[in-house]
Structures are given as C-alpha cells and as structure tokens.
mmCIF file of C-alpha atoms and ligand atoms in Angstrom:
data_model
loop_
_atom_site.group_PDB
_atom_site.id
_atom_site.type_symbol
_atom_site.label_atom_id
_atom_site.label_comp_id
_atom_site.label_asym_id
_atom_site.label_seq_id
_atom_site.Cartn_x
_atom_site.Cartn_y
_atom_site.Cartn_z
ATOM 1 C CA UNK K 1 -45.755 -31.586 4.859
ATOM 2 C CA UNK K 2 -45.957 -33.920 1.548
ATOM 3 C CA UNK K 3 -43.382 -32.624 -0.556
ATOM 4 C CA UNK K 4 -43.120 -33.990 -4.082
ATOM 5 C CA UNK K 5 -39.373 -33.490 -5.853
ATOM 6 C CA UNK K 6 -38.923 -33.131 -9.514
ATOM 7 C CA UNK K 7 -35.578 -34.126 -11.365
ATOM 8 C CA UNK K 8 -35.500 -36.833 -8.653
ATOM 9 C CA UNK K 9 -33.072 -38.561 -10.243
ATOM 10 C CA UNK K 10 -30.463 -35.562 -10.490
ATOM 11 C CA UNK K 11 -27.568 -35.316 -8.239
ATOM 12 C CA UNK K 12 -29.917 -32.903 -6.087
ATOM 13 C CA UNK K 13 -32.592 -34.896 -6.364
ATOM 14 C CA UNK K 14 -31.539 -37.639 -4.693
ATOM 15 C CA UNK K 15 -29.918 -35.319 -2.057
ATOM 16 C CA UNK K 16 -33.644 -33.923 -1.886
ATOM 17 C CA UNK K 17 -34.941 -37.657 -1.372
ATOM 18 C CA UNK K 18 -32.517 -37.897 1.320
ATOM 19 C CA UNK K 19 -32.849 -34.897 3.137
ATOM 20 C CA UNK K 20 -36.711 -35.041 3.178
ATOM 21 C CA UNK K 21 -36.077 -38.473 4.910
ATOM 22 C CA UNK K 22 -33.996 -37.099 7.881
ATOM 23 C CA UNK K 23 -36.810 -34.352 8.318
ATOM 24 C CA UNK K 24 -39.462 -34.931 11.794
ATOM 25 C CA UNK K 25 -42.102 -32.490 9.463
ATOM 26 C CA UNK K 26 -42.148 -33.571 5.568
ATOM 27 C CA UNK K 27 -42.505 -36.661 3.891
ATOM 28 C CA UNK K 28 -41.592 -37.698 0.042
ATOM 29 C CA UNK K 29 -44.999 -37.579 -1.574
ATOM 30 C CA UNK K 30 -44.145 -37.958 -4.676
ATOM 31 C CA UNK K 31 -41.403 -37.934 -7.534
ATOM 32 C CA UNK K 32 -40.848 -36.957 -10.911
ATOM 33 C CA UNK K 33 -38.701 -37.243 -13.766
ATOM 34 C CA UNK K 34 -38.894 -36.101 -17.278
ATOM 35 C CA UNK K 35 -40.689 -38.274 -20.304
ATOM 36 C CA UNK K 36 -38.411 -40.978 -21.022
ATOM 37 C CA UNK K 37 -36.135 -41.030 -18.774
ATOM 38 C CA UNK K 38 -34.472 -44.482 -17.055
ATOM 39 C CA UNK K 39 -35.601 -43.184 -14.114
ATOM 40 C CA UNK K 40 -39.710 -43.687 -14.625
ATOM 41 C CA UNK K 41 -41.015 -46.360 -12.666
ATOM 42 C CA UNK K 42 -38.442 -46.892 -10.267
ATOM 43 C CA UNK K 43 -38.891 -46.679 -5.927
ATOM 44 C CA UNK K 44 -37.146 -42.958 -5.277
ATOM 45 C CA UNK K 45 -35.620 -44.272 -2.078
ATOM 46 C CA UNK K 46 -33.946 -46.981 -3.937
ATOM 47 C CA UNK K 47 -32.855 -44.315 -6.457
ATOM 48 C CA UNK K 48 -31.556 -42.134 -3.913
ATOM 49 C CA UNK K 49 -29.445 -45.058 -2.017
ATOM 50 C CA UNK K 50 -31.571 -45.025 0.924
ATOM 51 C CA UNK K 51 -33.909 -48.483 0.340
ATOM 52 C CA UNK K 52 -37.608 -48.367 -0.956
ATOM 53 C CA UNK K 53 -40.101 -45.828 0.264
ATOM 54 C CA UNK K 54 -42.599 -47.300 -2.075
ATOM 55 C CA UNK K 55 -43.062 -43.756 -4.219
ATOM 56 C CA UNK K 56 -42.553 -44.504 -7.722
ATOM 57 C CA UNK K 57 -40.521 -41.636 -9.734
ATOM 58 C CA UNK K 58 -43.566 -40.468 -12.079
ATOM 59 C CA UNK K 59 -43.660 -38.478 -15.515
ATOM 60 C CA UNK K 60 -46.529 -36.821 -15.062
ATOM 61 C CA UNK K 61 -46.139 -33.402 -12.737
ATOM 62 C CA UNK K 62 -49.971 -32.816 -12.562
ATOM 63 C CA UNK K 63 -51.279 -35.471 -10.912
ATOM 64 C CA UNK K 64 -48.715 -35.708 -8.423
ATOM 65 C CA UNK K 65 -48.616 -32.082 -7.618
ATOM 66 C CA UNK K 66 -52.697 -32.493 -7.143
ATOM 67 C CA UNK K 67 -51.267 -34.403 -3.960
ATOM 68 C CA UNK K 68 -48.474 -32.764 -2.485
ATOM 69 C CA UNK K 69 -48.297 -29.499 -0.367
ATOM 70 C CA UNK K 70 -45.022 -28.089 -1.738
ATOM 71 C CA UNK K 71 -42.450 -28.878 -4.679
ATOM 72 C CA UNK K 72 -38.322 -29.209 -4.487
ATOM 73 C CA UNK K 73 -37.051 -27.927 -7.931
ATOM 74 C CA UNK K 74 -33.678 -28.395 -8.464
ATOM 75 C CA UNK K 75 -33.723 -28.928 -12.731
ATOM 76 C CA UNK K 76 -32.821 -26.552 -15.311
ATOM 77 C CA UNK K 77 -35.102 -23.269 -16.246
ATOM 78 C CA UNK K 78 -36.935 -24.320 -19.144
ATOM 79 C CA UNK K 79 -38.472 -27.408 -16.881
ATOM 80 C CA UNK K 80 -38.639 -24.993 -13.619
ATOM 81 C CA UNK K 81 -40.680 -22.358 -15.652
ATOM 82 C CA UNK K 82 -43.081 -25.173 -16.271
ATOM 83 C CA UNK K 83 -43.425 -26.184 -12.772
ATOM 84 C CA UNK K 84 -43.854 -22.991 -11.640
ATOM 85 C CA UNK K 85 -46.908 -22.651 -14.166
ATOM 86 C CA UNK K 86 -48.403 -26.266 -12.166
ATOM 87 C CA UNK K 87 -47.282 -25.944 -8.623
ATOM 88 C CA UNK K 88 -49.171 -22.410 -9.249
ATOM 89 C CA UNK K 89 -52.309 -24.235 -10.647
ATOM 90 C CA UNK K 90 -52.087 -26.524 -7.292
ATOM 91 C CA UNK K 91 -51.227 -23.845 -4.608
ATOM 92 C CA UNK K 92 -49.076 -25.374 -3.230
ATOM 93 C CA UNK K 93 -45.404 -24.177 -1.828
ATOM 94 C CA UNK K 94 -42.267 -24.279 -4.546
ATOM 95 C CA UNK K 95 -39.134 -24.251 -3.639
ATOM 96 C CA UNK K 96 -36.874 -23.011 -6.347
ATOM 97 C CA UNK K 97 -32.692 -23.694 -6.623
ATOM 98 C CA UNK K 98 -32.369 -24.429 -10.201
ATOM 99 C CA UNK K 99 -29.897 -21.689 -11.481
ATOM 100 C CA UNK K 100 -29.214 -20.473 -14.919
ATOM 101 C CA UNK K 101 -33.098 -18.886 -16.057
ATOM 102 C CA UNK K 102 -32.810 -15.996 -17.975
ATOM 103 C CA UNK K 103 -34.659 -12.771 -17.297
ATOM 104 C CA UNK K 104 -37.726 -13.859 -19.232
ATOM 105 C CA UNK K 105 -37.715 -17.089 -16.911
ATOM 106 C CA UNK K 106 -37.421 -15.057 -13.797
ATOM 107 C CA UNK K 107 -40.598 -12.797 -15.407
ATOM 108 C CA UNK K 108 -42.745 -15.909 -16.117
ATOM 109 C CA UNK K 109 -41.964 -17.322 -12.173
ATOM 110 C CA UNK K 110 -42.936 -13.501 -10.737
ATOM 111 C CA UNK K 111 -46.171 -14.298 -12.364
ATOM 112 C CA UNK K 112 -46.278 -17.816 -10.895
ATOM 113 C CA UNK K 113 -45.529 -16.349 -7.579
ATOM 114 C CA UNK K 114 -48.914 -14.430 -7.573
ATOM 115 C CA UNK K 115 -50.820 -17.347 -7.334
ATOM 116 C CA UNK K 116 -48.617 -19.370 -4.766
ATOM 117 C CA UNK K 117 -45.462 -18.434 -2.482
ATOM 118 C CA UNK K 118 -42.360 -19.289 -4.216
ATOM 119 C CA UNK K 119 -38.903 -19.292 -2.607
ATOM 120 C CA UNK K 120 -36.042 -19.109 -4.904
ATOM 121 C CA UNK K 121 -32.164 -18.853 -4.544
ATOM 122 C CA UNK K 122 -29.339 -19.706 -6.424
ATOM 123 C CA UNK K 123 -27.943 -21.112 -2.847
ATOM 124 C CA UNK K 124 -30.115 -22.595 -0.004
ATOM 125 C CA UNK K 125 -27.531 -23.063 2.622
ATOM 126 C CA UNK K 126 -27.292 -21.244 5.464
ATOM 127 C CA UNK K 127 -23.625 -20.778 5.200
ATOM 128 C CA UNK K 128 -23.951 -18.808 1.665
ATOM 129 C CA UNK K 129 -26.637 -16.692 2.782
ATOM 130 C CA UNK K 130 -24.898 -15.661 5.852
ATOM 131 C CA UNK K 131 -21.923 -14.809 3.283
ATOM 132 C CA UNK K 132 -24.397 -12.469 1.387
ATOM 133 C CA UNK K 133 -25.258 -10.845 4.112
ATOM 134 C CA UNK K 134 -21.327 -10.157 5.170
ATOM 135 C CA UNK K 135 -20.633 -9.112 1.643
ATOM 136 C CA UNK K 136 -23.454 -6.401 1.519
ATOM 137 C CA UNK K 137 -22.533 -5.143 4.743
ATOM 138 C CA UNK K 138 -18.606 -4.787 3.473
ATOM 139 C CA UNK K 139 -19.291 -3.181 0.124
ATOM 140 C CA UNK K 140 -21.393 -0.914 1.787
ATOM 141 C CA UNK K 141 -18.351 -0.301 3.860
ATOM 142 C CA UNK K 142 -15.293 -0.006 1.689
ATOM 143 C CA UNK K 143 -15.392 3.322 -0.827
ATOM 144 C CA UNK K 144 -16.390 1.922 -4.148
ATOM 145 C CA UNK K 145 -13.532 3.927 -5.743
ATOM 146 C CA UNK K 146 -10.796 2.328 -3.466
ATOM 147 C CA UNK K 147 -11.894 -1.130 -3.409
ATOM 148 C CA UNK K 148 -12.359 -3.408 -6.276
ATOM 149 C CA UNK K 149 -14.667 -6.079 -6.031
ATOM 150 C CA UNK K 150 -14.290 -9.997 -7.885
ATOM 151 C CA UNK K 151 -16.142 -12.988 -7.109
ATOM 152 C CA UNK K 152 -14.809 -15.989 -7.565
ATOM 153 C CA UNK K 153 -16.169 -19.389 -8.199
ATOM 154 C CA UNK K 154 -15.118 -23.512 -8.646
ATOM 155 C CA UNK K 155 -17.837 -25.767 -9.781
ATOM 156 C CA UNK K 156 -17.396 -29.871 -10.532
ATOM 157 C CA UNK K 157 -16.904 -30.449 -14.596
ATOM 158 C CA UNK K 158 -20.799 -31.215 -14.921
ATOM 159 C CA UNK K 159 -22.131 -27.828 -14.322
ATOM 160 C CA UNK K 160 -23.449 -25.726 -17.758
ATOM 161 C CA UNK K 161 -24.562 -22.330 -16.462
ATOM 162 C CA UNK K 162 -21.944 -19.977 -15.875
ATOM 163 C CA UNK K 163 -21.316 -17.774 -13.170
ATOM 164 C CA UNK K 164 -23.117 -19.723 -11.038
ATOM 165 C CA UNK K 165 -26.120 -18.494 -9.545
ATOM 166 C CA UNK K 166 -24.292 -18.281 -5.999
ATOM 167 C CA UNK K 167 -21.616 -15.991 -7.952
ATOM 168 C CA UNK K 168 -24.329 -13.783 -9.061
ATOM 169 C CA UNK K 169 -26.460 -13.982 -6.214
ATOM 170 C CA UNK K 170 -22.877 -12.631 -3.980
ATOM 171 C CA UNK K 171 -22.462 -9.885 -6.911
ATOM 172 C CA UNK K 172 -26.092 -8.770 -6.598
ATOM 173 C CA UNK K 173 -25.553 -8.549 -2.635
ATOM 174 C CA UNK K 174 -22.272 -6.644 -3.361
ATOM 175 C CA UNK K 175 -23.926 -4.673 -5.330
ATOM 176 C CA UNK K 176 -26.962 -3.981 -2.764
ATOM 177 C CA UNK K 177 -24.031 -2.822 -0.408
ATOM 178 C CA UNK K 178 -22.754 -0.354 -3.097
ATOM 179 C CA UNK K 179 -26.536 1.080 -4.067
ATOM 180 C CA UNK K 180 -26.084 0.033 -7.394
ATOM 181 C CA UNK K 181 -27.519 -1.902 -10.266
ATOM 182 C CA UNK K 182 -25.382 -5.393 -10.779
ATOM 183 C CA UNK K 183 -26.080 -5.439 -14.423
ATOM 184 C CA UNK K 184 -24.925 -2.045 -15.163
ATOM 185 C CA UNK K 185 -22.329 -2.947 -13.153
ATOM 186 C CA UNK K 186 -20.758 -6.284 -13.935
ATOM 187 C CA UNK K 187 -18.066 -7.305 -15.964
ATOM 188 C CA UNK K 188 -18.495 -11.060 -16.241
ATOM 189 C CA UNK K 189 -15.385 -12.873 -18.345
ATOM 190 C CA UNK K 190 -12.416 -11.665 -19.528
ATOM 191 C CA UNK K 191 -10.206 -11.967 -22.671
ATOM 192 C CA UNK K 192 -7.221 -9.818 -24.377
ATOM 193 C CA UNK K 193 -6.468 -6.850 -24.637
ATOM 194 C CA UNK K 194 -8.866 -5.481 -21.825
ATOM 195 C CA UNK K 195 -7.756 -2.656 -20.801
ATOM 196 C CA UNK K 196 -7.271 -0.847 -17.192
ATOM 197 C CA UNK K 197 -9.765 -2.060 -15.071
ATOM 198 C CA UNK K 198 -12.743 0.279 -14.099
ATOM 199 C CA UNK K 199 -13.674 1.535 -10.729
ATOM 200 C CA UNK K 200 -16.543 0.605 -9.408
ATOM 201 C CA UNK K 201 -17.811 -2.844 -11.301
ATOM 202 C CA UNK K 202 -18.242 -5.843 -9.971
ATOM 203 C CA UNK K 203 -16.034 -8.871 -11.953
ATOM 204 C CA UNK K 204 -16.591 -12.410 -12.454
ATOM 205 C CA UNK K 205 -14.293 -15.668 -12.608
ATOM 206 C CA UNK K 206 -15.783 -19.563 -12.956
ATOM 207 C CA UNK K 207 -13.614 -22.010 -12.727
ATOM 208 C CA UNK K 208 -14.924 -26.004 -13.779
ATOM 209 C CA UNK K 209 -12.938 -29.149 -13.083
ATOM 210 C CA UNK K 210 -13.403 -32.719 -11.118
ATOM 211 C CA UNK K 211 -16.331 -33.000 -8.523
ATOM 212 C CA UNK K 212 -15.812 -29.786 -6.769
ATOM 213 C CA UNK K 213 -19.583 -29.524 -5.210
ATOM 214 C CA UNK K 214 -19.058 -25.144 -5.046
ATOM 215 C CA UNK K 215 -16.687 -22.769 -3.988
ATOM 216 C CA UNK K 216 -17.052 -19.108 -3.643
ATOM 217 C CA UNK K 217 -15.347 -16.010 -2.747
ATOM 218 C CA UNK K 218 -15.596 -12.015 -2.548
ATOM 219 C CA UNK K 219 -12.501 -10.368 -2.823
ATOM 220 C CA UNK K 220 -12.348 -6.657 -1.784
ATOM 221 C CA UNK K 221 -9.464 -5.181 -3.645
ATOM 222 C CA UNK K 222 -7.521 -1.978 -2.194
ATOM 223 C CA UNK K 223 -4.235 -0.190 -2.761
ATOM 224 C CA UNK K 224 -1.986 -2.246 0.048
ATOM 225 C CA UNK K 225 -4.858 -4.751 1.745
ATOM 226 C CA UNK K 226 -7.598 -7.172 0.327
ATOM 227 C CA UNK K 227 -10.623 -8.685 2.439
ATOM 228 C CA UNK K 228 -11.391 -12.079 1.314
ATOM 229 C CA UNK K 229 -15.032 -13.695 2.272
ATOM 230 C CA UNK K 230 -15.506 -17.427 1.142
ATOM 231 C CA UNK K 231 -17.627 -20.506 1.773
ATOM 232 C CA UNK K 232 -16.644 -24.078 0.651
ATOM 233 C CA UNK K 233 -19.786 -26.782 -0.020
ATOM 234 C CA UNK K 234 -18.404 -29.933 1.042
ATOM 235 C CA UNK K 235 -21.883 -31.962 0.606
ATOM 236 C CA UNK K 236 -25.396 -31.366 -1.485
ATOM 237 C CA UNK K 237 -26.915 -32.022 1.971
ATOM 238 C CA UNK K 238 -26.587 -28.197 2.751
ATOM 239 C CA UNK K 239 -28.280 -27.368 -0.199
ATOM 240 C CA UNK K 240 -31.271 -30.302 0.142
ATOM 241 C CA UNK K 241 -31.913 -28.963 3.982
ATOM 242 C CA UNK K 242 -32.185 -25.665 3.414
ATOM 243 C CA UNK K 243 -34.937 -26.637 0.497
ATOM 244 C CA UNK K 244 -36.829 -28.490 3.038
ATOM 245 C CA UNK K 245 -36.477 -25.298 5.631
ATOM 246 C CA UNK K 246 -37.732 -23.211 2.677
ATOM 247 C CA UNK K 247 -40.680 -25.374 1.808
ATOM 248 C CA UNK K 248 -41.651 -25.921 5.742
ATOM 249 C CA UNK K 249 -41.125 -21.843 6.115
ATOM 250 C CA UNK K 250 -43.571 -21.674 2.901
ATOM 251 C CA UNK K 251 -46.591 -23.863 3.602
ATOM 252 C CA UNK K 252 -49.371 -21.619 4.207
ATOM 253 C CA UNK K 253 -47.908 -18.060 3.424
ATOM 254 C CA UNK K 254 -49.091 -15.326 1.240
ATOM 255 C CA UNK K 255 -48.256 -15.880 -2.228
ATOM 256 C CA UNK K 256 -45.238 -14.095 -3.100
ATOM 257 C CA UNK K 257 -41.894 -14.531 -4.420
ATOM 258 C CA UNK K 258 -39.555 -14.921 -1.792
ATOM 259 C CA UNK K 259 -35.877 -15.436 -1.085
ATOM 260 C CA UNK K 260 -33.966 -18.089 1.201
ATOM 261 C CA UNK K 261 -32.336 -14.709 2.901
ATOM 262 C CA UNK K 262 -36.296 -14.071 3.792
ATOM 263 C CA UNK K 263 -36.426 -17.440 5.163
ATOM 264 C CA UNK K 264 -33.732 -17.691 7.291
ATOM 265 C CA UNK K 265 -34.661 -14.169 8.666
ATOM 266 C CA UNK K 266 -31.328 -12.541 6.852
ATOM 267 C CA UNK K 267 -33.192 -10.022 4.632
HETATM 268 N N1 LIG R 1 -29.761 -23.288 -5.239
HETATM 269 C C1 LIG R 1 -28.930 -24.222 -4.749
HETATM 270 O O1 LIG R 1 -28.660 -24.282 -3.533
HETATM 271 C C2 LIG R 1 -28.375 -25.231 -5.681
HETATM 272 C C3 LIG R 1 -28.721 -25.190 -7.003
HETATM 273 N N2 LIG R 1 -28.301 -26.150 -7.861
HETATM 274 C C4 LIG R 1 -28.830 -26.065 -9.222
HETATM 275 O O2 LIG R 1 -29.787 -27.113 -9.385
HETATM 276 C C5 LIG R 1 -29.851 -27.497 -10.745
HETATM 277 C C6 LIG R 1 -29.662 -28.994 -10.869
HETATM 278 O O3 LIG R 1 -28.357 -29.341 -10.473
HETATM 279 P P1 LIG R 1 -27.890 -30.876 -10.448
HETATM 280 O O4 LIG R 1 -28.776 -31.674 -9.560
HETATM 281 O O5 LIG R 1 -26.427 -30.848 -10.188
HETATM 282 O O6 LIG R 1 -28.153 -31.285 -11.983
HETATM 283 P P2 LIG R 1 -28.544 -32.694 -12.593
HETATM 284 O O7 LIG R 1 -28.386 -32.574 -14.075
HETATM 285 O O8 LIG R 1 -27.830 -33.779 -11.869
HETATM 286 O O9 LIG R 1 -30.109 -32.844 -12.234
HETATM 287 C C7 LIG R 1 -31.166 -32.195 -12.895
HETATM 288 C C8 LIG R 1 -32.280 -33.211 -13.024
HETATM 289 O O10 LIG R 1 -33.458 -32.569 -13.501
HETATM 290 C C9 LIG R 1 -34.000 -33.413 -14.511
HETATM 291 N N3 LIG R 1 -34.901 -32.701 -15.404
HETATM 292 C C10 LIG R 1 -34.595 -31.841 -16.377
HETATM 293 N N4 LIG R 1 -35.716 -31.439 -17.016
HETATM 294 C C11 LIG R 1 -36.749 -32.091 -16.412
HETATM 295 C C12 LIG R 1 -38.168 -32.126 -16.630
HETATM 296 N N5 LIG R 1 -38.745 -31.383 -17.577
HETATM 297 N N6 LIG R 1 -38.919 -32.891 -15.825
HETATM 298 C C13 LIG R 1 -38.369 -33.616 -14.851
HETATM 299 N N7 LIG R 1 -37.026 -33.645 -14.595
HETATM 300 C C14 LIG R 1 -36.234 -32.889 -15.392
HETATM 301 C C15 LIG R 1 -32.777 -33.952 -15.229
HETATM 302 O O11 LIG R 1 -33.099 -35.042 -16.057
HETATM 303 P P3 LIG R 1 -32.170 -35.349 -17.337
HETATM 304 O O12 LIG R 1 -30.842 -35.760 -16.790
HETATM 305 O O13 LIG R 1 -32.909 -36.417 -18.038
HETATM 306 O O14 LIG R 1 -32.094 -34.063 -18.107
HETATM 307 C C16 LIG R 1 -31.909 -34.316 -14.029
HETATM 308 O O15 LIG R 1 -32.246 -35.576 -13.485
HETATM 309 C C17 LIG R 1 -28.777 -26.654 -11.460
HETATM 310 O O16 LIG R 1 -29.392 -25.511 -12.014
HETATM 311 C C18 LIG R 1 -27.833 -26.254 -10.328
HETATM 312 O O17 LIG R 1 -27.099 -25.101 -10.583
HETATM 313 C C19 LIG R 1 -27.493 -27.173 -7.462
HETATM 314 C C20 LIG R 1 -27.093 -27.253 -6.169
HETATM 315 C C21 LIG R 1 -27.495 -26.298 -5.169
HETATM 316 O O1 LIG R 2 -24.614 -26.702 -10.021
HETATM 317 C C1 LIG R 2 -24.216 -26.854 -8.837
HETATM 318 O O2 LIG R 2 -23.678 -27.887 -8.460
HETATM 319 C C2 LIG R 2 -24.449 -25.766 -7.868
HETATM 320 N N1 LIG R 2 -25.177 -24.783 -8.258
HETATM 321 C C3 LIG R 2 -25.524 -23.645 -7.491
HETATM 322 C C4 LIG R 2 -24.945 -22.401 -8.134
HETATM 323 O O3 LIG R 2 -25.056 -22.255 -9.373
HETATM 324 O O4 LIG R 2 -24.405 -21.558 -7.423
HETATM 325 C C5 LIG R 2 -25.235 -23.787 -6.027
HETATM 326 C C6 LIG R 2 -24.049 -24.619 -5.671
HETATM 327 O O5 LIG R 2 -22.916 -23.816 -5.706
HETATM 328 C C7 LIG R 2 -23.917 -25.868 -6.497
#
C-alpha cells in the first residue's frame, strides 16, 4: 500500500516514516510539509534518521495524494480538515490521529468520510484501546452514584490541546459504560471555590512537563476502595504502527468514518 504522510517532519511524522519502513505491506509514497517550511525539498528518510529513501518532503498535498492509496495525518485540525477535503477528492484511505478539532472539525471530516473511509482516534495503540474497552466495561459496572470517575493525563511540555484526545477518548468510553452523554457530563478543569463534587460526572486533570510521550489513567472513586486503569507510552512507535494497521485495515472499505477500536476488532 503507498501511503503518503503529511506533517512529515513532526515528531509523528518521522515516527510515521519509520514505522512505514519496518512494514512487509506499505511503502512511503510520498511526503508533505506545509508552505515554507525547512523541511521542503529534503529526502524523508534522511529526515526521519533512517538514510535516503529518495521521496522528497513536498508542499503540495494534491499531487501527491493523486499517487498514494492512503494518508497518515498526524498535524493539527485546521490542516487535517483540509486533508480530509483532498484525501476525499482522491479516494483514497486516511488515517486520522491529530487531536484537538473542535466539533465543527469533526462535522466537516463526517462529511469527508462519505466519500472515502476514514479512521480516526485520538490514540492508535493497541494498548489504549484495550484500556477503553476495560474502562467501559467498569463504569458500566460500578453504580454511578457510588463511584466517581477522573481521568488523568501527563503529556511532554510541547503539547497545546488540552485534555488530550486519549483523556477524552477514555471519558467518552466511561461514559459509554455509564449510558450517558460525556459532554453533559464532564467537568474538565478546576479552580477555587468549587464546591462538593457532583455524582455522576466524569472529571478531567492534564498535567505538561519534560518529554513525557503520554500517560493516562481512570480512576474509579468509592467510599473505602478505588480501581485504577492506566497505560504508559514509552515510544511514538505505538502510535506510528497502529496508523499503518489502520490504513492497511482501510484500503478498499466502504467509505465511512471509522474508529481504531473498529480496527482492532474492540468495538
Ligand atoms: N492519535 C494518536 O495516537 C496520537 C496523536 N497525536 C497527535 O498528533 C498531532 C501531532 O503531534 P506531534 O507530531 O507531536 O506534533 P508536531 O508539532 O511535532 O508535528 C505536527 C507537524 O504537522 C505539520 N503541519 C501543520 N500544519 C500543516 C500543514 N497545513 N501541512 C503540512 N504539515 C503541517 C507541522 O509543521 P509546523 O511545525 O511547520 O507547524 C509539524 O511538522 C497532535 O494533534 C497530537 O496530539 C500524537 C501522538 C499520537
Ligand atoms: O500530543 C501527543 O504527544 C499525544 N497526543 C495524543 C493525545 O492527545 O492523547 C496521543 C498520545 O497520548 C500522545
């Protein structure tokens, strides 16, 4: 599968780069970077520490698209909304892990996704998924009105979205569990004079600081006992082969908007 990677010169990008050169089924088509950037016109192997693989890191998303059969988008949301709008002109497979879009991102990619299958999670490894699914099961579990539920998350000093979209993506399952709504539900920062805290909602906490590459955990809260579900990233390499599962698992299936739970058969 020729798989083209945008942002390639990102911290996932280069993970990407990597990871799609330790795969038997996908090879680096192509690479692109945004207008200006140092990274135009450099070999993406060499860019990625792993030696020339003669594809030069491009600015121009269109023509390399017209040659790929699937995109790796790890960027931020106003450049993933726009790839969404060409890797749905191309047909062709895009794998989505940038976090942070807003709901009027998410609305533009659901219309992407009718023209071309889209998977998209704010975690693609396996580990985090498998977490999800733990979560939903517990909350589902534990009385809503005995157990209070926080999620917890560390993220290296250069990340700007907060929670992170693994944070949310745990809440939402959390909230699956419970039957609920996680917006209605959440209650993500706190400051002052807050008051008691109210049964039933879901609450955030981000912590930022050093190179920490993501830490997570679901506390379940009860009167004399907590359960406490976690999963530590020690390398981007989790993330980059999941996105290369995810595109492989794509390539050739219905258009739709998909999650990396559907892909690793965890729905
Ligand atoms: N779902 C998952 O499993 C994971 C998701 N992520 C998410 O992935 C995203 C990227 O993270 P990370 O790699 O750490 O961030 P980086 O800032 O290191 O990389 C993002 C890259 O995208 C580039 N970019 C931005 N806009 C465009 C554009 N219009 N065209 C081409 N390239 C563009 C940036 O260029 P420039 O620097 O010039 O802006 C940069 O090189 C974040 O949203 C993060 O939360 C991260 C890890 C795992
Ligand atoms: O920005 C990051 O680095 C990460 N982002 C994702 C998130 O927002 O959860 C996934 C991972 O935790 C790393």
């Amino acid at each position: 599968m020729r798989l083209v990677v945008v942002g390639a010169g990102g911290r996932m990008g280069q993970a990407l780069i990597r990871a799609i050169g330790e795969s038997a089924e996908a090879v680096l088509s192509g690479a692109v970077e945004r207008q200006g950037s140092a990274a135009i016109g450099r070999d993406a192997g060499e860019l990625a520490g792993v030696g020339s693989l003669g594809v030069i890191v491009s600015d121009d998303p269109l023509l390399v698209f017209a040659q790929a059969d699937g995109v790796l988008d790890f960027t931020s949301p106003a450049a993933t909304v726009e790839f969404a709008g060409y890797a749905a002109q191309a047909h062709i497979a895009h794998v989505i892990g940038t976090t942070g879009c807003s709901a009027d991102d998410d609305a533009k990619i659901l219309a992407a996704a009718r023209h071309t299958a889209i998977v998209k999670s704010g975690n693609m490894s396996l580990g985090v998924n498998l977490l999800a699914a733990l979560v939903e099961q517990a909350a589902r579990a534990l009385p809503a009105a005995d157990f209070d539920i926080e999620v917890l998350e560390m993220h290296h000093r250069h990340k700007v979205d907060a929670p992170s979209g693994t944070a949310l993506l745990l809440g939402d399952a959390a909230a699956k569990g419970r039957a609920v709504d996680l917006n209605e539900n959440s209650v993500r920062s706190r400051d002052g004079h807050t008051g008691a805290r109210e049964a039933g909602t879901i609450g955030f906490a981000t912590l930022r600081g050093g190179s920490v590459v993501g830490e997570h955990s679901v506390i379940l809260a009860g009167a004399g006992e907590r359960i406490a579900l976690g999963h530590m990233a020690e390398d981007r390499s989790i993330f980059a082969r999941g996105a290369v599962r995810a595109a492989l698992w794509a390539r050739g299936r219905k258009s739709g908007l998909y999650s990396m739970r559907d892909v690793l058969g965890l729905a």
